[in-house]
XYZ file of N, CA and C in Angstrom:
855
model
N 16.014 6.845 19.936
C 14.737 6.306 19.469
C 13.589 7.241 19.847
N 12.520 7.152 19.055
C 11.354 7.995 19.314
C 10.666 7.607 20.616
N 10.198 8.603 21.338
C 9.397 8.371 22.532
C 7.973 8.022 22.102
N 7.425 6.967 22.695
C 6.115 6.460 22.300
C 5.094 6.770 23.389
N 3.951 7.326 23.006
C 2.821 7.498 23.905
C 1.645 6.701 23.378
N 0.876 6.117 24.277
C -0.217 5.234 23.867
C -1.534 5.771 24.407
N -2.446 6.055 23.500
C -3.791 6.479 23.867
C -4.703 5.268 23.716
N -5.054 4.669 24.849
C -5.883 3.473 24.820
C -5.075 2.228 25.135
N -5.471 1.521 26.179
C -4.754 0.310 26.575
C -5.593 -0.938 26.332
N -6.184 -0.989 25.149
C -6.882 -2.196 24.741
C -5.878 -3.270 24.362
N -6.374 -4.338 23.790
C -5.501 -5.461 23.464
C -4.404 -5.079 22.477
N -4.766 -4.355 21.415
C -3.784 -4.008 20.390
C -2.790 -2.969 20.903
N -3.289 -1.900 21.513
C -2.404 -0.828 21.957
C -1.414 -1.279 23.003
N -1.882 -2.049 23.969
C -0.984 -2.491 25.033
C 0.027 -3.502 24.515
N -0.389 -4.405 23.638
C 0.539 -5.395 23.089
C 1.586 -4.742 22.210
N 1.157 -3.800 21.366
C 2.116 -3.115 20.505
C 3.054 -2.249 21.336
N 2.510 -1.582 22.349
C 3.361 -0.783 23.228
C 4.395 -1.637 23.936
N 3.986 -2.808 24.424
C 4.920 -3.706 25.097
C 5.995 -4.190 24.140
N 5.605 -4.481 22.896
C 6.584 -4.929 21.907
C 7.579 -3.827 21.579
N 7.094 -2.596 21.451
C 7.995 -1.470 21.181
C 8.931 -1.231 22.356
N 8.407 -1.350 23.586
C 9.250 -1.179 24.768
C 10.331 -2.257 24.807
N 9.975 -3.481 24.475
C 10.947 -4.573 24.464
C 12.009 -4.365 23.398
N 11.628 -3.653 22.339
C 12.587 -3.368 21.269
C 13.481 -2.175 21.589
N 13.265 -1.554 22.753
C 14.132 -0.468 23.186
C 13.560 0.922 23.054
N 12.327 1.041 22.568
C 11.708 2.357 22.432
C 11.169 2.808 23.792
N 11.454 4.029 24.209
C 10.909 4.509 25.485
C 9.418 4.796 25.369
N 8.612 4.047 26.126
C 7.174 4.314 26.181
C 6.966 5.210 27.395
N 6.592 6.449 27.144
C 6.619 7.469 28.186
C 5.297 7.675 28.895
N 4.222 7.082 28.400
C 2.942 7.215 29.067
C 1.849 6.528 28.286
N 0.768 6.209 28.988
C -0.392 5.596 28.352
C -1.651 6.018 29.085
N -2.766 5.851 28.412
C -4.054 6.102 29.052
C -4.757 4.777 29.301
N -5.518 4.718 30.362
C -6.312 3.527 30.687
C -7.443 3.974 31.594
N -8.664 3.577 31.257
C -9.809 4.009 32.056
C -10.515 2.844 32.736
N -10.784 1.790 32.009
C -11.523 0.670 32.597
C -10.607 -0.172 33.475
N -11.200 -0.963 34.349
C -10.422 -1.863 35.192
C -9.642 -2.854 34.341
N -10.264 -3.341 33.252
C -9.568 -4.292 32.377
C -8.346 -3.644 31.734
N -8.498 -2.387 31.299
C -7.370 -1.689 30.673
C -6.261 -1.413 31.686
N -6.650 -1.022 32.893
C -5.648 -0.771 33.936
C -4.887 -2.046 34.283
N -5.604 -3.148 34.393
C -4.958 -4.430 34.691
C -4.027 -4.844 33.558
N -4.473 -4.657 32.332
C -3.659 -5.027 31.173
C -2.395 -4.170 31.104
N -2.543 -2.876 31.351
C -1.393 -1.982 31.337
C -0.396 -2.358 32.428
N -0.917 -2.690 33.608
C -0.036 -3.077 34.716
C 0.715 -4.362 34.410
N 0.082 -5.251 33.655
C 0.693 -6.535 33.342
C 1.714 -6.431 32.211
N 1.385 -5.665 31.170
C 2.241 -5.613 29.986
C 3.225 -4.452 29.991
N 2.854 -3.356 30.651
C 3.709 -2.161 30.674
C 3.805 -1.650 32.114
N 4.348 -2.448 33.001
C 4.296 -2.127 34.436
C 5.068 -0.875 34.829
N 6.033 -0.466 34.038
C 6.853 0.692 34.409
C 6.429 1.968 33.677
N 5.321 1.896 32.953
C 4.860 3.057 32.190
C 3.750 3.751 32.968
N 3.845 5.051 33.192
C 2.823 5.748 33.977
C 1.499 5.873 33.226
N 0.418 5.770 33.977
C -0.911 6.003 33.423
C -1.216 7.485 33.588
N -1.454 8.157 32.470
C -1.585 9.612 32.459
C -2.860 10.027 31.729
N -3.122 11.321 31.733
C -4.228 11.847 30.941
C -3.804 11.872 29.468
N -4.764 11.912 28.533
C -4.403 11.980 27.115
C -3.478 13.153 26.790
N -3.711 14.295 27.399
C -2.853 15.450 27.124
C -1.427 15.215 27.619
N -1.303 14.622 28.799
C 0.032 14.350 29.341
C 0.769 13.319 28.495
N 0.072 12.290 28.057
C 0.693 11.290 27.183
C 1.206 11.956 25.920
N 0.399 12.820 25.348
C 0.745 13.456 24.079
C 1.971 14.356 24.206
N 2.024 15.156 25.252
C 3.129 16.112 25.376
C 4.465 15.439 25.684
N 4.450 14.182 26.132
C 5.687 13.469 26.446
C 6.203 12.616 25.283
N 5.474 12.559 24.170
C 5.781 11.591 23.116
C 6.168 12.258 21.802
N 6.980 11.532 21.031
C 7.251 11.909 19.641
C 6.262 11.222 18.703
N 5.896 9.989 19.067
C 4.927 9.208 18.297
C 3.768 8.867 19.221
N 2.561 9.265 18.847
C 1.372 9.010 19.653
C 0.534 7.947 18.954
N 0.414 6.780 19.594
C -0.424 5.704 19.073
C -1.844 5.887 19.569
N -2.778 6.090 18.655
C -4.188 6.213 19.012
C -4.821 4.836 18.823
N -4.815 4.047 19.880
C -5.263 2.654 19.830
C -6.657 2.546 20.434
N -7.616 3.130 19.751
C -9.004 3.163 20.222
C -9.891 2.559 19.136
N -11.157 2.229 19.451
C -12.049 1.694 18.422
C -12.164 2.625 17.213
N -12.418 2.036 16.058
C -12.426 2.787 14.804
C -13.300 4.034 14.854
N -14.490 3.881 15.441
C -15.436 4.995 15.430
C -14.996 6.154 16.321
N -14.014 5.919 17.185
C -13.563 6.966 18.107
C -12.273 7.646 17.649
N -11.624 7.144 16.626
C -10.303 7.654 16.240
C -10.329 9.144 15.946
N -11.241 9.569 15.101
C -11.258 10.966 14.666
C -11.415 11.919 15.840
N -12.384 11.657 16.716
C -12.638 12.565 17.832
C -11.495 12.540 18.832
N -10.992 11.345 19.162
C -9.898 11.250 20.121
C -8.665 11.988 19.602
N -8.325 11.771 18.350
C -7.147 12.432 17.784
C -7.331 13.949 17.739
N -8.542 14.388 17.401
C -8.807 15.826 17.311
C -8.679 16.514 18.661
N -8.899 15.793 19.754
C -8.850 16.375 21.091
C -7.448 16.392 21.698
N -6.481 15.784 21.026
C -5.128 15.726 21.573
C -4.347 16.993 21.237
N -3.493 17.463 22.142
C -2.693 18.668 21.875
C -1.444 18.340 21.040
N -1.677 17.869 19.835
C -0.594 17.453 18.952
C 0.087 18.654 18.317
N 1.346 18.473 17.935
C 2.109 19.520 17.254
C 2.614 18.983 15.923
N 3.058 19.873 15.081
C 3.424 19.479 13.714
C 4.707 18.657 13.643
N 5.472 18.611 14.717
C 6.686 17.795 14.696
C 6.472 16.425 15.342
N 5.225 16.075 15.628
C 4.899 14.755 16.158
C 4.258 13.894 15.076
N 4.189 12.592 15.372
C 3.493 11.638 14.509
C 2.306 11.090 15.284
N 1.159 11.040 14.641
C -0.013 10.417 15.262
C -0.373 9.201 14.427
N -0.452 8.058 15.077
C -0.586 6.777 14.390
C -1.826 6.046 14.893
N -2.728 5.698 13.986
C -3.832 4.820 14.395
C -3.589 3.422 13.834
N -4.275 2.436 14.427
C -4.016 1.027 14.109
C -5.151 0.374 13.334
N -6.071 1.152 12.817
C -7.224 0.600 12.110
C -6.825 0.080 10.734
N -7.393 -1.057 10.355
C -7.186 -1.554 9.003
C -8.113 -0.894 8.007
N -9.318 -0.549 8.442
C -10.323 -0.020 7.531
C -10.075 1.431 7.150
N -9.474 2.205 8.038
C -9.296 3.639 7.800
C -7.893 3.969 7.311
N -7.831 5.014 6.524
C -6.550 5.557 6.096
C -6.265 6.853 6.829
N -5.811 7.860 6.091
C -5.414 9.122 6.711
C -6.574 10.102 6.867
N -7.663 9.890 6.138
C -8.756 10.864 6.190
C -9.343 10.985 7.590
N -9.293 9.911 8.365
C -9.844 9.941 9.717
C -9.009 10.828 10.639
N -7.801 11.165 10.206
C -6.925 12.049 10.985
C -6.857 13.457 10.381
N -7.756 13.752 9.467
C -7.755 15.061 8.811
C -7.901 16.172 9.842
N -7.069 17.204 9.713
C -7.158 18.353 10.597
C -6.224 18.325 11.787
N -5.615 17.167 12.099
C -4.675 17.140 13.225
C -3.387 17.838 12.827
N -2.693 18.385 13.804
C -1.457 19.115 13.539
C -0.280 18.181 13.269
N -0.313 16.986 13.832
C 0.803 16.051 13.688
C 0.803 15.393 12.309
N 1.902 14.711 11.991
C 2.013 13.956 10.745
C 1.200 12.668 10.901
N 0.217 12.428 10.034
C -0.686 11.285 10.230
C -0.137 9.990 9.630
N -0.419 8.883 10.320
C -0.007 7.559 9.855
C -1.119 6.564 10.161
N -1.471 5.728 9.184
C -2.339 4.569 9.405
C -1.448 3.335 9.355
N -1.402 2.586 10.446
C -0.480 1.449 10.547
C -1.235 0.260 11.113
N -1.532 -0.707 10.266
C -2.377 -1.842 10.669
C -1.562 -3.120 10.786
N -1.555 -3.744 11.988
C -0.944 -5.065 12.120
C -1.995 -6.143 11.852
N -1.939 -6.854 10.733
C -2.973 -7.834 10.416
C -2.792 -9.118 11.210
N -3.197 -9.075 12.458
C -3.130 -10.234 13.333
C -4.143 -10.063 14.450
N -4.346 -11.108 15.221
C -5.286 -11.075 16.334
C -4.532 -10.900 17.638
N -4.991 -9.970 18.460
C -4.399 -9.750 19.781
C -5.311 -10.358 20.829
N -4.725 -11.070 21.771
C -5.511 -11.831 22.748
C -5.579 -11.179 24.119
N -4.839 -10.094 24.309
C -4.798 -9.461 25.620
C -3.496 -9.700 26.351
N -2.645 -10.548 25.812
C -1.333 -10.814 26.390
C -0.234 -10.272 25.505
N 1.013 -10.614 25.798
C 2.131 -10.189 24.950
C 1.968 -10.759 23.542
N 2.476 -10.042 22.553
C 2.349 -10.477 21.165
C 3.720 -10.510 20.511
N 4.035 -11.610 19.878
C 5.253 -11.715 19.084
C 4.934 -11.193 17.687
N 5.496 -10.055 17.348
C 5.205 -9.415 16.065
C 6.251 -9.742 15.007
N 7.167 -10.635 15.334
C 8.180 -11.033 14.370
C 7.512 -11.615 13.125
N 7.913 -11.120 11.972
C 7.423 -11.572 10.668
C 6.011 -11.114 10.337
N 5.342 -10.379 11.241
C 4.070 -9.758 10.869
C 4.358 -8.679 9.823
N 3.521 -8.594 8.802
C 3.701 -7.565 7.775
C 2.650 -6.477 8.009
N 3.074 -5.380 8.621
C 2.185 -4.249 8.850
C 1.813 -3.615 7.505
N 0.625 -3.019 7.459
C 0.210 -2.279 6.276
C 0.076 -0.812 6.642
N 0.797 0.038 5.906
C 0.885 1.448 6.271
C 0.405 2.354 5.150
N -0.206 3.448 5.566
C -0.530 4.565 4.687
C -0.018 5.812 5.378
N 0.838 6.574 4.699
C 1.465 7.727 5.352
C 2.061 8.645 4.303
N 2.224 9.924 4.637
C 2.931 10.818 3.729
C 4.415 10.469 3.676
N 5.087 10.942 2.670
C 6.482 10.577 2.431
C 7.372 10.876 3.626
N 7.116 11.979 4.317
C 7.993 12.370 5.421
C 7.877 11.450 6.634
N 6.868 10.575 6.646
C 6.708 9.654 7.778
C 7.283 8.273 7.510
N 7.654 7.997 6.274
C 8.001 6.622 5.911
C 9.247 6.121 6.638
N 10.224 6.951 6.799
C 11.444 6.509 7.464
C 11.165 6.113 8.913
N 10.377 6.917 9.608
C 10.043 6.614 11.001
C 9.222 5.334 11.093
N 8.236 5.179 10.212
C 7.395 3.982 10.229
C 8.244 2.737 9.990
N 9.099 2.782 9.005
C 9.930 1.614 8.700
C 10.876 1.291 9.851
N 11.392 2.324 10.507
C 12.298 2.092 11.632
C 11.558 1.439 12.805
N 10.356 1.916 13.102
C 9.582 1.336 14.193
C 9.230 -0.124 13.903
N 8.747 -0.374 12.705
C 8.304 -1.720 12.358
C 9.477 -2.695 12.320
N 10.565 -2.278 11.715
C 11.715 -3.179 11.606
C 12.339 -3.478 12.964
N 12.198 -2.559 13.914
C 12.732 -2.817 15.248
C 11.988 -3.956 15.933
N 10.783 -4.242 15.457
C 9.979 -5.334 16.005
C 10.274 -6.662 15.314
N 11.137 -6.631 14.309
C 11.383 -7.825 13.518
C 10.291 -8.076 12.509
N 9.488 -7.049 12.252
C 8.347 -7.161 11.350
C 8.663 -6.492 10.020
N 7.722 -6.592 9.085
C 7.858 -5.941 7.795
C 6.751 -4.926 7.596
N 6.844 -4.184 6.505
C 5.820 -3.184 6.212
C 5.567 -3.157 4.714
N 4.296 -3.022 4.356
C 3.916 -2.795 2.966
C 3.047 -1.545 2.925
N 3.084 -0.865 1.798
C 2.425 0.432 1.697
C 1.176 0.335 0.831
N 0.099 0.935 1.301
C -1.171 0.960 0.582
C -1.601 2.416 0.446
N -1.996 2.809 -0.743
C -2.435 4.191 -0.941
C -3.807 4.395 -0.301
N -4.131 5.618 -0.017
C -5.353 5.958 0.712
C -6.599 5.370 0.054
N -6.709 5.508 -1.265
C -7.931 5.075 -1.938
C -8.103 3.556 -1.979
N -7.057 2.814 -1.679
C -7.154 1.355 -1.673
C -7.261 0.771 -0.267
N -7.421 1.635 0.720
C -7.432 1.154 2.098
C -8.634 0.227 2.360
N -9.815 0.607 1.910
C -10.986 -0.244 2.131
C -10.847 -1.567 1.395
N -10.261 -1.541 0.197
C -10.057 -2.769 -0.569
C -9.086 -3.696 0.151
N -8.013 -3.124 0.676
C -7.062 -3.914 1.468
C -7.758 -4.579 2.650
N -8.534 -3.800 3.393
C -9.167 -4.337 4.594
C -10.209 -5.391 4.252
N -10.909 -5.213 3.126
C -11.872 -6.218 2.688
C -11.179 -7.553 2.435
N -9.988 -7.513 1.845
C -9.246 -8.746 1.608
C -8.830 -9.428 2.888
N -8.383 -8.641 3.861
C -7.976 -9.202 5.152
C -9.175 -9.831 5.870
N -10.291 -9.114 5.899
C -11.476 -9.615 6.588
C -12.025 -10.864 5.894
N -12.066 -10.834 4.579
C -12.600 -11.987 3.837
C -11.740 -13.225 4.074
N -10.437 -13.035 4.125
C -9.551 -14.174 4.313
C -9.485 -14.680 5.740
N -9.626 -13.789 6.718
C -9.436 -14.181 8.121
C -10.761 -14.355 8.855
N -11.580 -13.319 8.925
C -12.835 -13.409 9.686
C -13.783 -14.445 9.100
N -13.901 -14.469 7.782
C -14.848 -15.395 7.172
C -14.356 -16.838 7.236
N -13.062 -17.014 7.447
C -12.554 -18.365 7.676
C -13.157 -18.949 8.954
N -13.288 -18.111 9.987
C -13.910 -18.559 11.229
C -15.364 -18.960 10.992
N -16.093 -18.172 10.211
C -17.479 -18.501 9.889
C -17.563 -19.825 9.141
N -16.692 -20.002 8.168
C -16.673 -21.230 7.381
C -16.409 -22.447 8.259
N -15.444 -22.338 9.159
C -15.117 -23.462 10.025
C -16.240 -23.736 11.026
N -16.877 -22.694 11.531
C -17.999 -22.902 12.444
C -19.109 -23.690 11.754
N -19.373 -23.373 10.491
C -20.376 -24.124 9.744
C -19.927 -25.567 9.530
N -18.656 -25.756 9.189
C -18.142 -27.112 8.971
C -18.218 -27.933 10.262
N -17.896 -27.325 11.391
C -17.988 -28.028 12.675
C -19.424 -28.503 12.917
N -20.396 -27.635 12.640
C -21.791 -27.991 12.870
C -22.205 -29.176 11.999
N -21.783 -29.164 10.733
C -22.113 -30.269 9.829
C -21.502 -31.572 10.338
N -20.254 -31.526 10.768
C -19.594 -32.732 11.257
C -20.261 -33.252 12.532
N -20.672 -32.343 13.409
C -21.373 -32.787 14.620
C -22.683 -33.486 14.261
N -23.393 -32.942 13.268
C -24.638 -33.579 12.830
C -24.372 -34.982 12.287
N -23.172 -35.197 11.733
C -22.801 -36.503 11.194
C -22.299 -37.453 12.274
N -22.271 -36.990 13.523
C -21.859 -37.846 14.623
C -20.407 -37.733 15.011
N -19.699 -36.724 14.473
C -18.293 -36.523 14.816
C -18.212 -35.744 16.129
N -17.649 -36.365 17.150
C -17.629 -35.749 18.482
C -16.650 -34.587 18.572
N -15.548 -34.650 17.849
C -14.514 -33.616 17.917
C -14.178 -33.136 16.508
N -14.986 -32.234 15.948
C -14.744 -31.757 14.585
C -13.384 -31.089 14.407
N -12.929 -30.373 15.426
C -11.637 -29.690 15.306
C -10.497 -30.686 15.124
N -10.538 -31.774 15.894
C -9.488 -32.790 15.758
C -9.536 -33.449 14.390
N -10.743 -33.635 13.872
C -10.893 -34.250 12.555
C -10.306 -33.363 11.457
N -10.589 -32.065 11.545
C -10.188 -31.147 10.482
C -8.757 -30.618 10.620
N -8.226 -30.636 11.851
C -6.963 -29.944 12.087
C -5.847 -30.324 11.114
N -5.516 -31.597 10.920
C -4.405 -31.912 10.003
C -4.664 -31.431 8.571
N -5.910 -31.607 8.113
C -6.253 -31.177 6.762
C -6.189 -29.657 6.632
N -6.698 -28.952 7.648
C -6.690 -27.490 7.603
C -5.273 -26.940 7.630
N -4.443 -27.495 8.493
C -3.068 -27.007 8.595
C -2.334 -27.220 7.277
N -2.489 -28.402 6.692
C -1.821 -28.691 5.423
C -2.353 -27.792 4.305
N -3.677 -27.610 4.274
C -4.277 -26.781 3.228
C -3.851 -25.329 3.346
N -3.881 -24.803 4.574
C -3.485 -23.414 4.774
C -2.031 -23.204 4.401
N -1.177 -24.103 4.853
C 0.244 -23.976 4.540
C 0.474 -24.055 3.032
N -0.159 -25.009 2.367
C 0.020 -25.151 0.921
C -0.524 -23.953 0.159
N -1.652 -23.419 0.612
C -2.250 -22.273 -0.074
C -1.416 -21.016 0.116
N -0.879 -20.821 1.317
C -0.024 -19.656 1.545
C 1.235 -19.725 0.687
N 1.708 -20.946 0.409
C 2.909 -21.103 -0.412
C 2.597 -21.118 -1.909
N 1.460 -21.715 -2.279
C 1.217 -21.991 -3.697
C -0.042 -21.350 -4.258
N -0.790 -20.614 -3.434
C -2.018 -20.004 -3.924
C -3.033 -21.060 -4.321
N -3.798 -20.785 -5.389
C -4.876 -21.709 -5.745
C -4.371 -23.025 -6.338
N -3.067 -23.138 -6.577
C -2.525 -24.427 -7.008
C -2.689 -25.488 -5.916
N -2.939 -25.065 -4.695
C -3.114 -26.009 -3.582
C -4.494 -26.650 -3.561
N -5.392 -26.221 -4.449
C -6.764 -26.722 -4.429
C -6.823 -28.230 -4.678
N -7.549 -28.928 -3.811
C -7.836 -30.351 -3.994
C -9.333 -30.550 -3.800
N -9.796 -31.800 -3.823
C -11.184 -32.076 -3.531
C -12.014 -32.386 -4.757
N -13.326 -32.554 -4.580
C -14.175 -33.030 -5.669
C -14.246 -32.101 -6.870
N -14.228 -30.802 -6.661
C -14.310 -29.892 -7.803
C -13.034 -29.956 -8.625
N -11.885 -29.957 -7.963
C -10.613 -30.081 -8.686
C -10.554 -31.391 -9.468
N -11.242 -32.446 -8.968
C -11.254 -33.751 -9.642
C -12.363 -33.857 -10.691
N -13.248 -32.869 -10.740
C -14.364 -32.941 -11.677
C -15.473 -33.862 -11.225
N -15.614 -34.096 -9.925
C -16.575 -35.042 -9.371
C -17.901 -34.340 -9.089
N -18.715 -34.223 -10.124
C -19.987 -33.510 -10.017
C -20.948 -34.239 -9.091
N -20.981 -35.564 -9.158
C -21.938 -36.337 -8.350
C -21.712 -36.128 -6.854
N -20.458 -36.023 -6.428
C -20.184 -35.815 -5.005
C -20.701 -34.463 -4.533
N -20.504 -33.427 -5.336
C -21.008 -32.102 -4.980
C -22.534 -32.116 -4.917
N -23.167 -32.822 -5.851
C -24.632 -32.937 -5.819
C -25.090 -33.645 -4.545
N -24.350 -34.662 -4.127
C -24.695 -35.372 -2.892
C -24.561 -34.470 -1.673
N -23.557 -33.610 -1.674
C -23.387 -32.670 -0.571
C -24.583 -31.720 -0.486
N -24.971 -31.189 -1.647
C -26.095 -30.246 -1.666
C -27.394 -30.903 -1.212
N -27.491 -32.194 -1.400
C -28.709 -32.907 -1.028
C -28.872 -33.057 0.481
N -27.780 -32.921 1.222
C -27.875 -33.135 2.679
C -27.623 -31.872 3.499
N -27.069 -30.852 2.897
C -26.810 -29.618 3.624
C -28.082 -28.787 3.722
N -28.162 -27.977 4.790
C -29.374 -27.200 5.028
C -29.033 -25.757 5.384
N -30.024 -24.887 5.188
C -29.956 -23.519 5.685
C -28.806 -22.704 5.122
N -28.267 -21.822 5.970
C -27.203 -20.913 5.551
C -25.952 -21.667 5.112
N -25.682 -22.812 5.751
C -24.508 -23.585 5.361
C -24.618 -24.055 3.920
N -25.808 -24.464 3.501
C -26.001 -24.914 2.125
C -25.743 -23.791 1.132
N -26.239 -22.607 1.428
C -26.033 -21.488 0.502
C -24.577 -21.052 0.485
N -23.914 -21.103 1.642
C -22.483 -20.789 1.679
C -21.699 -21.796 0.858
N -22.022 -23.081 1.033
C -21.346 -24.130 0.266
C -21.532 -23.894 -1.238
N -22.768 -23.620 -1.666
C -23.049 -23.440 -3.087
C -22.301 -22.235 -3.659
N -22.280 -21.141 -2.915
C -21.587 -19.936 -3.397
C -20.092 -20.182 -3.532
N -19.495 -20.801 -2.523
C -18.061 -21.068 -2.568
C -17.726 -22.135 -3.603
N -18.605 -23.112 -3.761
C -18.374 -24.132 -4.782
C -18.384 -23.509 -6.170
N -19.313 -22.593 -6.418
C -19.345 -21.915 -7.710
C -18.072 -21.133 -7.981
N -17.588 -20.440 -6.970
C -16.333 -19.696 -7.123
C -15.155 -20.649 -7.347
N -15.193 -21.810 -6.679
C -14.126 -22.793 -6.830
C -14.132 -23.389 -8.235
N -15.309 -23.627 -8.796
C -15.413 -24.103 -10.176
C -14.757 -23.107 -11.125
N -15.082 -21.838 -10.969
C -14.502 -20.814 -11.838
C -12.987 -20.757 -11.694
N -12.507 -20.930 -10.477
C -11.065 -20.927 -10.236
C -10.403 -22.105 -10.939
N -11.019 -23.278 -10.851
C -10.455 -24.469 -11.478
C -10.475 -24.365 -13.002
N -11.470 -23.702 -13.557
C -11.505 -23.465 -15.003
C -10.397 -22.514 -15.415
N -10.227 -21.452 -14.641
C -9.236 -20.423 -14.988
C -7.823 -20.970 -15.013
N -7.519 -21.924 -14.112
C -6.149 -22.439 -14.105
C -6.009 -23.720 -14.931
N -7.054 -24.082 -15.686
C -6.944 -25.170 -16.645
C -7.174 -26.560 -16.103
N -7.591 -26.687 -14.861
C -7.791 -28.012 -14.286
C -9.186 -28.569 -14.526
N -10.075 -27.741 -14.991
C -11.455 -28.172 -15.203
C -11.898 -27.709 -16.586
N -12.427 -28.631 -17.390
C -12.888 -28.243 -18.722
C -14.255 -27.566 -18.619
N -14.614 -26.857 -19.674
C -15.829 -26.044 -19.640
C -17.092 -26.898 -19.567
N -17.066 -28.087 -20.154
C -18.242 -28.953 -20.104
C -18.519 -29.407 -18.670
N -17.472 -29.850 -17.978
C -17.638 -30.266 -16.587
C -18.026 -29.081 -15.714
N -17.441 -27.922 -15.989
C -17.782 -26.729 -15.218
C -19.255 -26.391 -15.367
N -19.780 -26.530 -16.567
C -21.190 -26.243 -16.791
C -22.076 -27.226 -16.027
N -21.673 -28.487 -15.964
C -22.424 -29.472 -15.173
C -22.434 -29.087 -13.700
N -21.286 -28.657 -13.197
C -21.222 -28.188 -11.807
C -22.193 -27.032 -11.587
N -22.147 -26.048 -12.458
C -22.992 -24.866 -12.273
C -24.476 -25.227 -12.356
N -24.828 -26.189 -13.223
C -26.219 -26.624 -13.308
C -26.671 -27.287 -12.006
N -25.812 -28.148 -11.466
C -26.130 -28.817 -10.199
C -26.272 -27.800 -9.077
N -25.358 -26.845 -9.022
C -25.393 -25.826 -7.972
C -26.639 -24.947 -8.101
N -26.967 -24.553 -9.332
C -28.141 -23.708 -9.551
C -29.421 -24.455 -9.194
N -29.490 -25.731 -9.570
C -30.682 -26.521 -9.258
C -30.851 -26.664 -7.757
N -29.772 -26.875 -7.052
C -29.843 -26.997 -5.600
C -30.324 -25.728 -4.948
N -29.834 -24.585 -5.409
C -30.241 -23.297 -4.842
C -31.705 -23.009 -5.148
N -32.129 -23.280 -6.394
C -33.522 -23.016 -6.772
C -34.493 -23.882 -5.967
N -34.140 -25.151 -5.788
C -35.006 -26.045 -5.030
C -35.099 -25.620 -3.568
N -33.991 -25.189 -3.033
C -33.989 -24.762 -1.636
C -34.791 -23.466 -1.475
N -34.637 -22.550 -2.428
C -35.412 -21.315 -2.368
C -36.915 -21.595 -2.467
N -37.274 -22.626 -3.245
C -38.703 -22.926 -3.469
C -39.323 -23.619 -2.265
N -38.602 -24.557 -1.681
C -39.184 -25.392 -0.616
C -38.608 -25.143 0.759
N -37.433 -24.483 0.796
C -36.746 -24.310 2.074
C -35.976 -25.552 2.480
N -35.965 -26.577 1.646
C -35.267 -27.826 1.953
C -34.325 -28.173 0.812
N -33.397 -29.070 1.117
C -32.506 -29.562 0.082
C -33.287 -30.389 -0.927
N -32.839 -30.425 -2.210
C -33.533 -31.230 -3.211
C -33.432 -32.708 -2.866
N -34.463 -33.477 -3.212
C -34.476 -34.920 -2.938
C -33.508 -35.647 -3.855
């Protein structure tokens, strides 16, 4: 198996390194500078020596550059890499251009999941990779040893891929934070407990069935209920609701669940709510 070196012992690098070590890959060295990184390395990779970046690089066949996105290019450029090594960064937003000029074979390998600072079960995670043809066998071998999968994205679609991941995952947190605030205003003491069963069922159904899982007032053609919502929502939450409701109307029309007349009524209600709020700063009466 390939010898693994880790540059950076943040949450992602240390968790991935620990997972690779558990899968039988020799992790021959890592870097760690802050007290938090040193503690994390000691906890997750206790038998791996903490070395300088140059020492880590010279001991490895595959060098994981697990540093913040803005530091990848400079950190990789400073490593004494050779043409028979692989240099792998974990950024979702960047492809291979950030590794331009390095001597090693470049790989962009993004695990679309959240790392908490502890061990990570990567089973069934689908990594997204961008790499030249000569790196594909090594990438697939590393990923499959973790019990994970891999999908390939071309360089020019890397930003589009990452936009989809961020829109689906990060903005979900924003949406739920807004929903929690609305429920608290309505007197609900534990919004998470209220939403949890519905959210779990909706997420599971959507992951299995896509937009066929859509339920609620728009799917039912209930224009009056949406108008009532707009009448009580305020601020950024109101505009978020209106924007997402408009997109949901279009989705329901596209799959045939909503006729064009009802869709137009929805759009009129949504537009009127936005215009009134823009004019007065308050919801329409």
